[in-house]
Amino acid sequence: MKINFTNSSPVLGEVVEDRRGRDYQRNNHPVKLEQRRELRKNATPAEARLWSALKGRQLNGKKWRRQFSIGPYILDFYSPAAHLAVELDGENHFTESGAEADALRTRYLRHHGVRVLRFENSDVWRDVDGVLQIITKNLDPSVLPDTSPKTGEEFEEKLE
């Protein structure tokens, strides 16, 4: 199936026609292959811990991909069936420029039908089961995602 890049958002795996009439696959584009491999090879400890709980369809039988690219962005974790991205944020996300970049990224992903949950790396260390509970609540594609926790207090409130 071919769609026009300028008029609509492609779904995962569709071939897209750019403005010059060339076909390409928007998601997991080959140009980002090496970068995705490097990110998988050099995962943060928090990413490795969360991945061990997501891989192999352990969470509600959903398949997850790590370091999956959509357009110009590489997502930490992505469930194609749920159209849900999970991002783990380290220190660089808590600057003004980091927050602006995250907002732009989230707007782009939402425009392309991807819901985004954000957690701090420390949330995974403090309570990985709580993080998994929030992710599980958001696996239904018709559910709007909870506001992603950014502080320990907000995270704890979500679990109650």
mmCIF file of N, CA and C in Angstrom, residues 6-145:
data_model
loop_
_atom_site.group_PDB
_atom_site.id
_atom_site.type_symbol
_atom_site.label_atom_id
_atom_site.label_comp_id
_atom_site.label_asym_id
_atom_site.label_seq_id
_atom_site.Cartn_x
_atom_site.Cartn_y
_atom_site.Cartn_z
ATOM 1 N N THR A 6 2.717 13.780 2.006
ATOM 2 C CA THR A 6 2.316 15.142 2.341
ATOM 3 C C THR A 6 0.894 15.236 2.884
ATOM 4 N N ASN A 7 0.059 14.236 2.675
ATOM 5 C CA ASN A 7 -1.338 14.365 3.049
ATOM 6 C C ASN A 7 -1.778 13.552 4.253
ATOM 7 N N SER A 8 -1.015 12.567 4.677
ATOM 8 C CA SER A 8 -1.462 11.767 5.811
ATOM 9 C C SER A 8 -0.284 11.127 6.521
ATOM 10 N N SER A 9 -0.562 10.588 7.685
ATOM 11 C CA SER A 9 0.467 9.943 8.490
ATOM 12 C C SER A 9 0.498 8.459 8.170
ATOM 13 N N PRO A 10 1.658 7.892 7.872
ATOM 14 C CA PRO A 10 1.728 6.463 7.580
ATOM 15 C C PRO A 10 1.591 5.630 8.840
ATOM 16 N N VAL A 11 1.083 4.444 8.693
ATOM 17 C CA VAL A 11 1.073 3.511 9.800
ATOM 18 C C VAL A 11 2.359 2.701 9.702
ATOM 19 N N LEU A 12 2.669 1.998 10.763
ATOM 20 C CA LEU A 12 3.917 1.270 10.794
ATOM 21 C C LEU A 12 4.043 0.284 9.646
ATOM 22 N N GLY A 13 5.203 0.280 9.041
ATOM 23 C CA GLY A 13 5.501 -0.668 7.995
ATOM 24 C C GLY A 13 5.043 -0.268 6.612
ATOM 25 N N GLU A 14 4.237 0.782 6.494
ATOM 26 C CA GLU A 14 3.781 1.192 5.176
ATOM 27 C C GLU A 14 4.921 1.836 4.402
ATOM 28 N N VAL A 15 4.860 1.684 3.124
ATOM 29 C CA VAL A 15 5.808 2.356 2.253
ATOM 30 C C VAL A 15 5.260 3.743 1.989
ATOM 31 N N VAL A 16 6.118 4.732 2.100
ATOM 32 C CA VAL A 16 5.710 6.123 1.963
ATOM 33 C C VAL A 16 6.375 6.708 0.735
ATOM 34 N N GLU A 17 5.665 7.580 0.050
ATOM 35 C CA GLU A 17 6.239 8.264 -1.104
ATOM 36 C C GLU A 17 6.627 9.668 -0.667
ATOM 37 N N ASP A 18 7.887 10.040 -0.878
ATOM 38 C CA ASP A 18 8.301 11.391 -0.501
ATOM 39 C C ASP A 18 7.904 12.378 -1.591
ATOM 40 N N ARG A 19 8.243 13.622 -1.393
ATOM 41 C CA ARG A 19 7.811 14.669 -2.322
ATOM 42 C C ARG A 19 8.395 14.520 -3.716
ATOM 43 N N ARG A 20 9.475 13.797 -3.843
ATOM 44 C CA ARG A 20 10.088 13.590 -5.156
ATOM 45 C C ARG A 20 9.630 12.296 -5.804
ATOM 46 N N GLY A 21 8.674 11.598 -5.155
ATOM 47 C CA GLY A 21 8.136 10.379 -5.738
ATOM 48 C C GLY A 21 8.929 9.125 -5.396
ATOM 49 N N ARG A 22 9.916 9.237 -4.496
ATOM 50 C CA ARG A 22 10.699 8.062 -4.107
ATOM 51 C C ARG A 22 10.012 7.338 -2.960
ATOM 52 N N ASP A 23 10.058 6.029 -2.993
ATOM 53 C CA ASP A 23 9.461 5.226 -1.927
ATOM 54 C C ASP A 23 10.495 4.969 -0.837
ATOM 55 N N TYR A 24 10.035 4.971 0.394
ATOM 56 C CA TYR A 24 10.876 4.542 1.501
ATOM 57 C C TYR A 24 9.980 4.137 2.651
ATOM 58 N N GLN A 25 10.544 3.376 3.567
ATOM 59 C CA GLN A 25 9.814 2.983 4.759
ATOM 60 C C GLN A 25 10.213 3.951 5.858
ATOM 61 N N ARG A 26 9.253 4.636 6.434
ATOM 62 C CA ARG A 26 9.532 5.668 7.432
ATOM 63 C C ARG A 26 10.109 5.076 8.713
ATOM 64 N N ASN A 27 9.622 3.931 9.137
ATOM 65 C CA ASN A 27 9.997 3.390 10.431
ATOM 66 C C ASN A 27 11.151 2.406 10.290
ATOM 67 N N ASN A 28 12.076 2.515 11.224
ATOM 68 C CA ASN A 28 13.297 1.708 11.215
ATOM 69 C C ASN A 28 14.027 1.848 9.888
ATOM 70 N N HIS A 29 14.122 3.068 9.426
ATOM 71 C CA HIS A 29 14.792 3.380 8.167
ATOM 72 C C HIS A 29 16.242 2.891 8.230
ATOM 73 N N PRO A 30 16.753 2.289 7.158
ATOM 74 C CA PRO A 30 18.118 1.753 7.139
ATOM 75 C C PRO A 30 19.200 2.776 7.504
ATOM 76 N N VAL A 31 18.945 4.053 7.271
ATOM 77 C CA VAL A 31 19.934 5.081 7.593
ATOM 78 C C VAL A 31 20.248 5.087 9.092
ATOM 79 N N LYS A 32 19.293 4.718 9.923
ATOM 80 C CA LYS A 32 19.475 4.739 11.372
ATOM 81 C C LYS A 32 19.886 3.377 11.943
ATOM 82 N N LEU A 33 20.121 2.396 11.102
ATOM 83 C CA LEU A 33 20.416 1.043 11.566
ATOM 84 C C LEU A 33 21.623 0.993 12.497
ATOM 85 N N GLU A 34 22.727 1.575 12.100
ATOM 86 C CA GLU A 34 23.936 1.533 12.939
ATOM 87 C C GLU A 34 23.723 2.250 14.263
ATOM 88 N N GLN A 35 23.042 3.380 14.205
ATOM 89 C CA GLN A 35 22.768 4.135 15.433
ATOM 90 C C GLN A 35 21.899 3.314 16.387
ATOM 91 N N ARG A 36 20.889 2.632 15.856
ATOM 92 C CA ARG A 36 20.032 1.784 16.692
ATOM 93 C C ARG A 36 20.834 0.641 17.298
ATOM 94 N N ARG A 37 21.710 0.030 16.508
ATOM 95 C CA ARG A 37 22.553 -1.054 17.024
ATOM 96 C C ARG A 37 23.447 -0.572 18.156
ATOM 97 N N GLU A 38 24.054 0.593 17.975
ATOM 98 C CA GLU A 38 24.924 1.159 19.013
ATOM 99 C C GLU A 38 24.144 1.431 20.293
ATOM 100 N N LEU A 39 22.955 1.979 20.159
ATOM 101 C CA LEU A 39 22.138 2.269 21.336
ATOM 102 C C LEU A 39 21.743 0.986 22.060
ATOM 103 N N ARG A 40 21.439 -0.080 21.313
ATOM 104 C CA ARG A 40 21.113 -1.354 21.953
ATOM 105 C C ARG A 40 22.327 -1.929 22.663
ATOM 106 N N LYS A 41 23.483 -1.818 22.009
ATOM 107 C CA LYS A 41 24.712 -2.366 22.572
ATOM 108 C C LYS A 41 25.143 -1.602 23.825
ATOM 109 N N ASN A 42 24.857 -0.302 23.870
ATOM 110 C CA ASN A 42 25.281 0.545 24.984
ATOM 111 C C ASN A 42 24.098 1.029 25.810
ATOM 112 N N ALA A 43 23.159 0.155 26.069
ATOM 113 C CA ALA A 43 21.971 0.519 26.849
ATOM 114 C C ALA A 43 22.374 0.970 28.247
ATOM 115 N N THR A 44 21.614 1.925 28.775
ATOM 116 C CA THR A 44 21.842 2.334 30.158
ATOM 117 C C THR A 44 21.416 1.185 31.074
ATOM 118 N N PRO A 45 21.901 1.163 32.301
ATOM 119 C CA PRO A 45 21.458 0.105 33.226
ATOM 120 C C PRO A 45 19.937 0.102 33.429
ATOM 121 N N ALA A 46 19.323 1.280 33.467
ATOM 122 C CA ALA A 46 17.860 1.338 33.630
ATOM 123 C C ALA A 46 17.158 0.745 32.408
ATOM 124 N N GLU A 47 17.666 1.043 31.202
ATOM 125 C CA GLU A 47 17.081 0.466 29.989
ATOM 126 C C GLU A 47 17.216 -1.058 30.003
ATOM 127 N N ALA A 48 18.374 -1.554 30.414
ATOM 128 C CA ALA A 48 18.589 -3.003 30.457
ATOM 129 C C ALA A 48 17.624 -3.660 31.447
ATOM 130 N N ARG A 49 17.413 -3.014 32.584
ATOM 131 C CA ARG A 49 16.499 -3.581 33.586
ATOM 132 C C ARG A 49 15.065 -3.612 33.067
ATOM 133 N N LEU A 50 14.609 -2.520 32.463
ATOM 134 C CA LEU A 50 13.234 -2.500 31.948
ATOM 135 C C LEU A 50 13.090 -3.471 30.776
ATOM 136 N N TRP A 51 14.095 -3.548 29.911
ATOM 137 C CA TRP A 51 14.028 -4.466 28.774
ATOM 138 C C TRP A 51 13.884 -5.911 29.247
ATOM 139 N N SER A 52 14.549 -6.259 30.338
ATOM 140 C CA SER A 52 14.458 -7.642 30.818
ATOM 141 C C SER A 52 13.032 -7.983 31.253
ATOM 142 N N ALA A 53 12.239 -6.964 31.616
ATOM 143 C CA ALA A 53 10.847 -7.195 32.000
ATOM 144 C C ALA A 53 9.892 -7.142 30.804
ATOM 145 N N LEU A 54 10.310 -6.509 29.699
ATOM 146 C CA LEU A 54 9.426 -6.354 28.536
ATOM 147 C C LEU A 54 9.650 -7.418 27.460
ATOM 148 N N LYS A 55 10.889 -7.846 27.284
ATOM 149 C CA LYS A 55 11.201 -8.732 26.157
ATOM 150 C C LYS A 55 10.474 -10.071 26.271
ATOM 151 N N GLY A 56 10.312 -10.698 25.138
ATOM 152 C CA GLY A 56 9.683 -12.021 25.106
ATOM 153 C C GLY A 56 8.207 -12.011 25.443
ATOM 154 N N ARG A 57 7.535 -10.894 25.179
ATOM 155 C CA ARG A 57 6.088 -10.787 25.392
ATOM 156 C C ARG A 57 5.689 -11.057 26.842
ATOM 157 N N GLN A 58 6.551 -10.696 27.780
ATOM 158 C CA GLN A 58 6.271 -10.944 29.195
ATOM 159 C C GLN A 58 5.166 -10.050 29.753
ATOM 160 N N LEU A 59 4.960 -8.900 29.160
ATOM 161 C CA LEU A 59 3.975 -7.952 29.682
ATOM 162 C C LEU A 59 2.698 -8.034 28.847
ATOM 163 N N ASN A 60 1.696 -8.743 29.369
ATOM 164 C CA ASN A 60 0.393 -8.901 28.712
ATOM 165 C C ASN A 60 0.491 -9.465 27.297
ATOM 166 N N GLY A 61 1.519 -10.218 27.010
ATOM 167 C CA GLY A 61 1.662 -10.851 25.707
ATOM 168 C C GLY A 61 1.982 -9.896 24.567
ATOM 169 N N LYS A 62 2.305 -8.646 24.878
ATOM 170 C CA LYS A 62 2.613 -7.650 23.846
ATOM 171 C C LYS A 62 4.078 -7.751 23.437
ATOM 172 N N LYS A 63 4.304 -7.633 22.139
ATOM 173 C CA LYS A 63 5.670 -7.606 21.610
ATOM 174 C C LYS A 63 6.217 -6.195 21.767
ATOM 175 N N TRP A 64 7.455 -6.111 22.209
ATOM 176 C CA TRP A 64 8.144 -4.830 22.364
ATOM 177 C C TRP A 64 9.395 -4.827 21.514
ATOM 178 N N ARG A 65 9.733 -3.663 21.032
ATOM 179 C CA ARG A 65 10.985 -3.453 20.306
ATOM 180 C C ARG A 65 11.770 -2.409 21.070
ATOM 181 N N ARG A 66 13.065 -2.575 21.101
ATOM 182 C CA ARG A 66 13.875 -1.533 21.742
ATOM 183 C C ARG A 66 14.709 -0.840 20.685
ATOM 184 N N GLN A 67 14.903 0.453 20.897
ATOM 185 C CA GLN A 67 15.625 1.305 19.954
ATOM 186 C C GLN A 67 15.016 1.192 18.561
ATOM 187 N N PHE A 68 13.725 1.437 18.497
ATOM 188 C CA PHE A 68 12.951 1.397 17.258
ATOM 189 C C PHE A 68 12.805 2.824 16.753
ATOM 190 N N SER A 69 13.045 3.049 15.476
ATOM 191 C CA SER A 69 12.958 4.425 14.976
ATOM 192 C C SER A 69 11.638 4.671 14.260
ATOM 193 N N ILE A 70 11.121 5.866 14.513
ATOM 194 C CA ILE A 70 9.944 6.375 13.811
ATOM 195 C C ILE A 70 10.332 7.762 13.334
ATOM 196 N N GLY A 71 10.347 7.931 12.020
ATOM 197 C CA GLY A 71 10.800 9.204 11.465
ATOM 198 C C GLY A 71 12.217 9.488 11.935
ATOM 199 N N PRO A 72 12.471 10.695 12.423
ATOM 200 C CA PRO A 72 13.833 11.057 12.827
ATOM 201 C C PRO A 72 14.198 10.597 14.241
ATOM 202 N N TYR A 73 13.287 9.968 14.956
ATOM 203 C CA TYR A 73 13.502 9.651 16.372
ATOM 204 C C TYR A 73 13.692 8.160 16.609
ATOM 205 N N ILE A 74 14.561 7.844 17.556
ATOM 206 C CA ILE A 74 14.756 6.464 17.987
ATOM 207 C C ILE A 74 14.164 6.346 19.385
ATOM 208 N N LEU A 75 13.185 5.447 19.523
ATOM 209 C CA LEU A 75 12.469 5.270 20.775
ATOM 210 C C LEU A 75 13.163 4.236 21.639
ATOM 211 N N ASP A 76 13.165 4.440 22.948
ATOM 212 C CA ASP A 76 13.769 3.453 23.849
ATOM 213 C C ASP A 76 13.044 2.117 23.722
ATOM 214 N N PHE A 77 11.714 2.142 23.860
ATOM 215 C CA PHE A 77 10.899 0.930 23.762
ATOM 216 C C PHE A 77 9.623 1.272 23.007
ATOM 217 N N TYR A 78 9.153 0.323 22.192
ATOM 218 C CA TYR A 78 7.947 0.574 21.407
ATOM 219 C C TYR A 78 7.154 -0.717 21.257
ATOM 220 N N SER A 79 5.850 -0.634 21.525
ATOM 221 C CA SER A 79 4.941 -1.745 21.297
ATOM 222 C C SER A 79 4.109 -1.418 20.066
ATOM 223 N N PRO A 80 4.366 -2.079 18.927
ATOM 224 C CA PRO A 80 3.605 -1.785 17.711
ATOM 225 C C PRO A 80 2.106 -2.035 17.867
ATOM 226 N N ALA A 81 1.720 -3.100 18.563
ATOM 227 C CA ALA A 81 0.298 -3.420 18.708
ATOM 228 C C ALA A 81 -0.434 -2.366 19.528
ATOM 229 N N ALA A 82 0.242 -1.791 20.511
ATOM 230 C CA ALA A 82 -0.388 -0.804 21.388
ATOM 231 C C ALA A 82 -0.132 0.627 20.921
ATOM 232 N N HIS A 83 0.719 0.804 19.928
ATOM 233 C CA HIS A 83 1.125 2.146 19.473
ATOM 234 C C HIS A 83 1.610 2.967 20.660
ATOM 235 N N LEU A 84 2.438 2.333 21.501
ATOM 236 C CA LEU A 84 2.891 2.944 22.744
ATOM 237 C C LEU A 84 4.413 2.957 22.805
ATOM 238 N N ALA A 85 4.960 4.138 23.058
ATOM 239 C CA ALA A 85 6.393 4.293 23.261
ATOM 240 C C ALA A 85 6.647 4.526 24.740
ATOM 241 N N VAL A 86 7.715 3.934 25.244
ATOM 242 C CA VAL A 86 8.144 4.166 26.620
ATOM 243 C C VAL A 86 9.548 4.734 26.538
ATOM 244 N N GLU A 87 9.708 5.913 27.113
ATOM 245 C CA GLU A 87 10.997 6.599 27.101
ATOM 246 C C GLU A 87 11.521 6.705 28.523
ATOM 247 N N LEU A 88 12.796 6.392 28.703
ATOM 248 C CA LEU A 88 13.459 6.564 29.993
ATOM 249 C C LEU A 88 14.342 7.798 29.903
ATOM 250 N N ASP A 89 14.148 8.705 30.841
ATOM 251 C CA ASP A 89 14.837 9.984 30.808
ATOM 252 C C ASP A 89 15.930 10.057 31.863
ATOM 253 N N GLY A 90 17.116 10.441 31.397
ATOM 254 C CA GLY A 90 18.245 10.695 32.283
ATOM 255 C C GLY A 90 18.413 12.188 32.488
ATOM 256 N N GLU A 91 19.533 12.578 33.037
ATOM 257 C CA GLU A 91 19.789 13.967 33.423
ATOM 258 C C GLU A 91 19.638 14.962 32.273
ATOM 259 N N ASN A 92 20.065 14.601 31.078
ATOM 260 C CA ASN A 92 20.034 15.549 29.960
ATOM 261 C C ASN A 92 18.616 15.964 29.571
ATOM 262 N N HIS A 93 17.613 15.238 30.046
ATOM 263 C CA HIS A 93 16.228 15.588 29.738
ATOM 264 C C HIS A 93 15.686 16.676 30.665
ATOM 265 N N PHE A 94 16.401 16.981 31.726
ATOM 266 C CA PHE A 94 15.894 17.904 32.738
ATOM 267 C C PHE A 94 16.499 19.291 32.616
ATOM 268 N N THR A 95 16.916 19.628 31.426
ATOM 269 C CA THR A 95 17.368 20.978 31.120
ATOM 270 C C THR A 95 16.288 21.634 30.266
ATOM 271 N N GLU A 96 16.395 22.939 30.087
ATOM 272 C CA GLU A 96 15.405 23.625 29.258
ATOM 273 C C GLU A 96 15.438 23.098 27.827
ATOM 274 N N SER A 97 16.629 22.936 27.271
ATOM 275 C CA SER A 97 16.721 22.443 25.892
ATOM 276 C C SER A 97 16.266 20.983 25.802
ATOM 277 N N GLY A 98 16.545 20.190 26.829
ATOM 278 C CA GLY A 98 16.098 18.806 26.841
ATOM 279 C C GLY A 98 14.582 18.699 26.892
ATOM 280 N N ALA A 99 13.957 19.549 27.709
ATOM 281 C CA ALA A 99 12.495 19.549 27.809
ATOM 282 C C ALA A 99 11.864 19.986 26.489
ATOM 283 N N GLU A 100 12.461 20.966 25.830
ATOM 284 C CA GLU A 100 11.941 21.419 24.533
ATOM 285 C C GLU A 100 12.061 20.320 23.485
ATOM 286 N N ALA A 101 13.191 19.637 23.472
ATOM 287 C CA ALA A 101 13.394 18.547 22.513
ATOM 288 C C ALA A 101 12.403 17.414 22.773
ATOM 289 N N ASP A 102 12.167 17.097 24.045
ATOM 290 C CA ASP A 102 11.201 16.050 24.388
ATOM 291 C C ASP A 102 9.794 16.428 23.947
ATOM 292 N N ALA A 103 9.422 17.699 24.136
ATOM 293 C CA ALA A 103 8.086 18.158 23.742
ATOM 294 C C ALA A 103 7.906 18.053 22.226
ATOM 295 N N LEU A 104 8.921 18.452 21.474
ATOM 296 C CA LEU A 104 8.868 18.365 20.016
ATOM 297 C C LEU A 104 8.749 16.909 19.567
ATOM 298 N N ARG A 105 9.534 16.051 20.170
ATOM 299 C CA ARG A 105 9.520 14.616 19.863
ATOM 300 C C ARG A 105 8.138 14.021 20.148
ATOM 301 N N THR A 106 7.581 14.360 21.309
ATOM 302 C CA THR A 106 6.267 13.834 21.687
ATOM 303 C C THR A 106 5.192 14.311 20.723
ATOM 304 N N ARG A 107 5.234 15.588 20.338
ATOM 305 C CA ARG A 107 4.249 16.098 19.365
ATOM 306 C C ARG A 107 4.358 15.342 18.046
ATOM 307 N N TYR A 108 5.574 15.106 17.572
ATOM 308 C CA TYR A 108 5.776 14.382 16.318
ATOM 309 C C TYR A 108 5.192 12.971 16.430
ATOM 310 N N LEU A 109 5.522 12.282 17.509
ATOM 311 C CA LEU A 109 5.050 10.904 17.674
ATOM 312 C C LEU A 109 3.536 10.844 17.793
ATOM 313 N N ARG A 110 2.941 11.754 18.555
ATOM 314 C CA ARG A 110 1.475 11.781 18.670
ATOM 315 C C ARG A 110 0.831 12.040 17.317
ATOM 316 N N HIS A 111 1.430 12.916 16.531
ATOM 317 C CA HIS A 111 0.912 13.200 15.192
ATOM 318 C C HIS A 111 0.889 11.933 14.334
ATOM 319 N N HIS A 112 1.824 11.036 14.606
ATOM 320 C CA HIS A 112 1.911 9.788 13.844
ATOM 321 C C HIS A 112 1.264 8.616 14.579
ATOM 322 N N GLY A 113 0.387 8.935 15.544
ATOM 323 C CA GLY A 113 -0.408 7.902 16.199
ATOM 324 C C GLY A 113 0.282 7.124 17.286
ATOM 325 N N VAL A 114 1.396 7.627 17.799
ATOM 326 C CA VAL A 114 2.136 6.931 18.851
ATOM 327 C C VAL A 114 1.922 7.664 20.171
ATOM 328 N N ARG A 115 1.464 6.921 21.165
ATOM 329 C CA ARG A 115 1.319 7.471 22.513
ATOM 330 C C ARG A 115 2.644 7.313 23.248
ATOM 331 N N VAL A 116 2.974 8.252 24.128
ATOM 332 C CA VAL A 116 4.291 8.270 24.759
ATOM 333 C C VAL A 116 4.149 8.304 26.278
ATOM 334 N N LEU A 117 4.858 7.405 26.945
ATOM 335 C CA LEU A 117 5.004 7.434 28.400
ATOM 336 C C LEU A 117 6.467 7.720 28.709
ATOM 337 N N ARG A 118 6.709 8.613 29.671
ATOM 338 C CA ARG A 118 8.070 8.951 30.069
ATOM 339 C C ARG A 118 8.269 8.636 31.541
ATOM 340 N N PHE A 119 9.408 8.036 31.837
ATOM 341 C CA PHE A 119 9.798 7.755 33.216
ATOM 342 C C PHE A 119 11.237 8.204 33.412
ATOM 343 N N GLU A 120 11.566 8.567 34.616
ATOM 344 C CA GLU A 120 12.963 8.838 34.943
ATOM 345 C C GLU A 120 13.667 7.501 35.137
ATOM 346 N N ASN A 121 14.956 7.477 34.841
ATOM 347 C CA ASN A 121 15.734 6.258 35.076
ATOM 348 C C ASN A 121 15.590 5.800 36.526
ATOM 349 N N SER A 122 15.570 6.760 37.444
ATOM 350 C CA SER A 122 15.477 6.417 38.872
ATOM 351 C C SER A 122 14.164 5.706 39.200
ATOM 352 N N ASP A 123 13.088 5.981 38.448
ATOM 353 C CA ASP A 123 11.813 5.294 38.678
ATOM 354 C C ASP A 123 11.966 3.792 38.470
ATOM 355 N N VAL A 124 12.744 3.407 37.459
ATOM 356 C CA VAL A 124 12.955 1.983 37.165
ATOM 357 C C VAL A 124 13.702 1.328 38.323
ATOM 358 N N TRP A 125 14.659 2.040 38.903
ATOM 359 C CA TRP A 125 15.434 1.476 40.014
ATOM 360 C C TRP A 125 14.630 1.439 41.299
ATOM 361 N N ARG A 126 13.827 2.479 41.521
ATOM 362 C CA ARG A 126 13.057 2.576 42.758
ATOM 363 C C ARG A 126 11.908 1.578 42.785
ATOM 364 N N ASP A 127 11.206 1.424 41.635
ATOM 365 C CA ASP A 127 10.011 0.584 41.629
ATOM 366 C C ASP A 127 9.686 0.114 40.212
ATOM 367 N N VAL A 128 10.413 -0.858 39.716
ATOM 368 C CA VAL A 128 10.177 -1.354 38.356
ATOM 369 C C VAL A 128 8.778 -1.950 38.231
ATOM 370 N N ASP A 129 8.269 -2.565 39.287
ATOM 371 C CA ASP A 129 6.909 -3.127 39.225
ATOM 372 C C ASP A 129 5.872 -2.026 39.051
ATOM 373 N N GLY A 130 6.073 -0.897 39.700
ATOM 374 C CA GLY A 130 5.164 0.233 39.535
ATOM 375 C C GLY A 130 5.202 0.787 38.128
ATOM 376 N N VAL A 131 6.399 0.865 37.548
ATOM 377 C CA VAL A 131 6.547 1.313 36.160
ATOM 378 C C VAL A 131 5.797 0.359 35.242
ATOM 379 N N LEU A 132 5.942 -0.922 35.472
ATOM 380 C CA LEU A 132 5.262 -1.921 34.649
ATOM 381 C C LEU A 132 3.743 -1.842 34.804
ATOM 382 N N GLN A 133 3.253 -1.507 36.004
ATOM 383 C CA GLN A 133 1.811 -1.341 36.208
ATOM 384 C C GLN A 133 1.279 -0.194 35.349
ATOM 385 N N ILE A 134 1.996 0.916 35.330
ATOM 386 C CA ILE A 134 1.559 2.073 34.539
ATOM 387 C C ILE A 134 1.594 1.733 33.049
ATOM 388 N N ILE A 135 2.640 1.050 32.620
ATOM 389 C CA ILE A 135 2.720 0.653 31.210
ATOM 390 C C ILE A 135 1.547 -0.265 30.867
ATOM 391 N N THR A 136 1.263 -1.232 31.728
ATOM 392 C CA THR A 136 0.166 -2.174 31.490
ATOM 393 C C THR A 136 -1.162 -1.450 31.349
ATOM 394 N N LYS A 137 -1.407 -0.444 32.193
ATOM 395 C CA LYS A 137 -2.658 0.322 32.124
ATOM 396 C C LYS A 137 -2.804 1.030 30.780
ATOM 397 N N ASN A 138 -1.685 1.302 30.121
ATOM 398 C CA ASN A 138 -1.706 2.079 28.886
ATOM 399 C C ASN A 138 -1.519 1.238 27.626
ATOM 400 N N LEU A 139 -1.584 -0.077 27.730
ATOM 401 C CA LEU A 139 -1.385 -0.930 26.562
ATOM 402 C C LEU A 139 -2.557 -0.929 25.594
ATOM 403 N N ASP A 140 -3.745 -0.591 26.046
ATOM 404 C CA ASP A 140 -4.911 -0.519 25.171
ATOM 405 C C ASP A 140 -4.772 0.724 24.301
ATOM 406 N N PRO A 141 -4.693 0.577 22.971
ATOM 407 C CA PRO A 141 -4.486 1.734 22.092
ATOM 408 C C PRO A 141 -5.580 2.788 22.170
ATOM 409 N N SER A 142 -6.765 2.429 22.676
ATOM 410 C CA SER A 142 -7.839 3.418 22.754
ATOM 411 C C SER A 142 -7.745 4.277 24.009
ATOM 412 N N VAL A 143 -6.861 3.895 24.932
ATOM 413 C CA VAL A 143 -6.699 4.643 26.172
ATOM 414 C C VAL A 143 -5.671 5.744 25.961
ATOM 415 N N LEU A 144 -6.024 6.956 26.374
ATOM 416 C CA LEU A 144 -5.037 8.025 26.335
ATOM 417 C C LEU A 144 -4.039 7.768 27.448
ATOM 418 N N PRO A 145 -2.753 8.019 27.204
ATOM 419 C CA PRO A 145 -1.772 7.705 28.233
ATOM 420 C C PRO A 145 -1.918 8.604 29.452
#
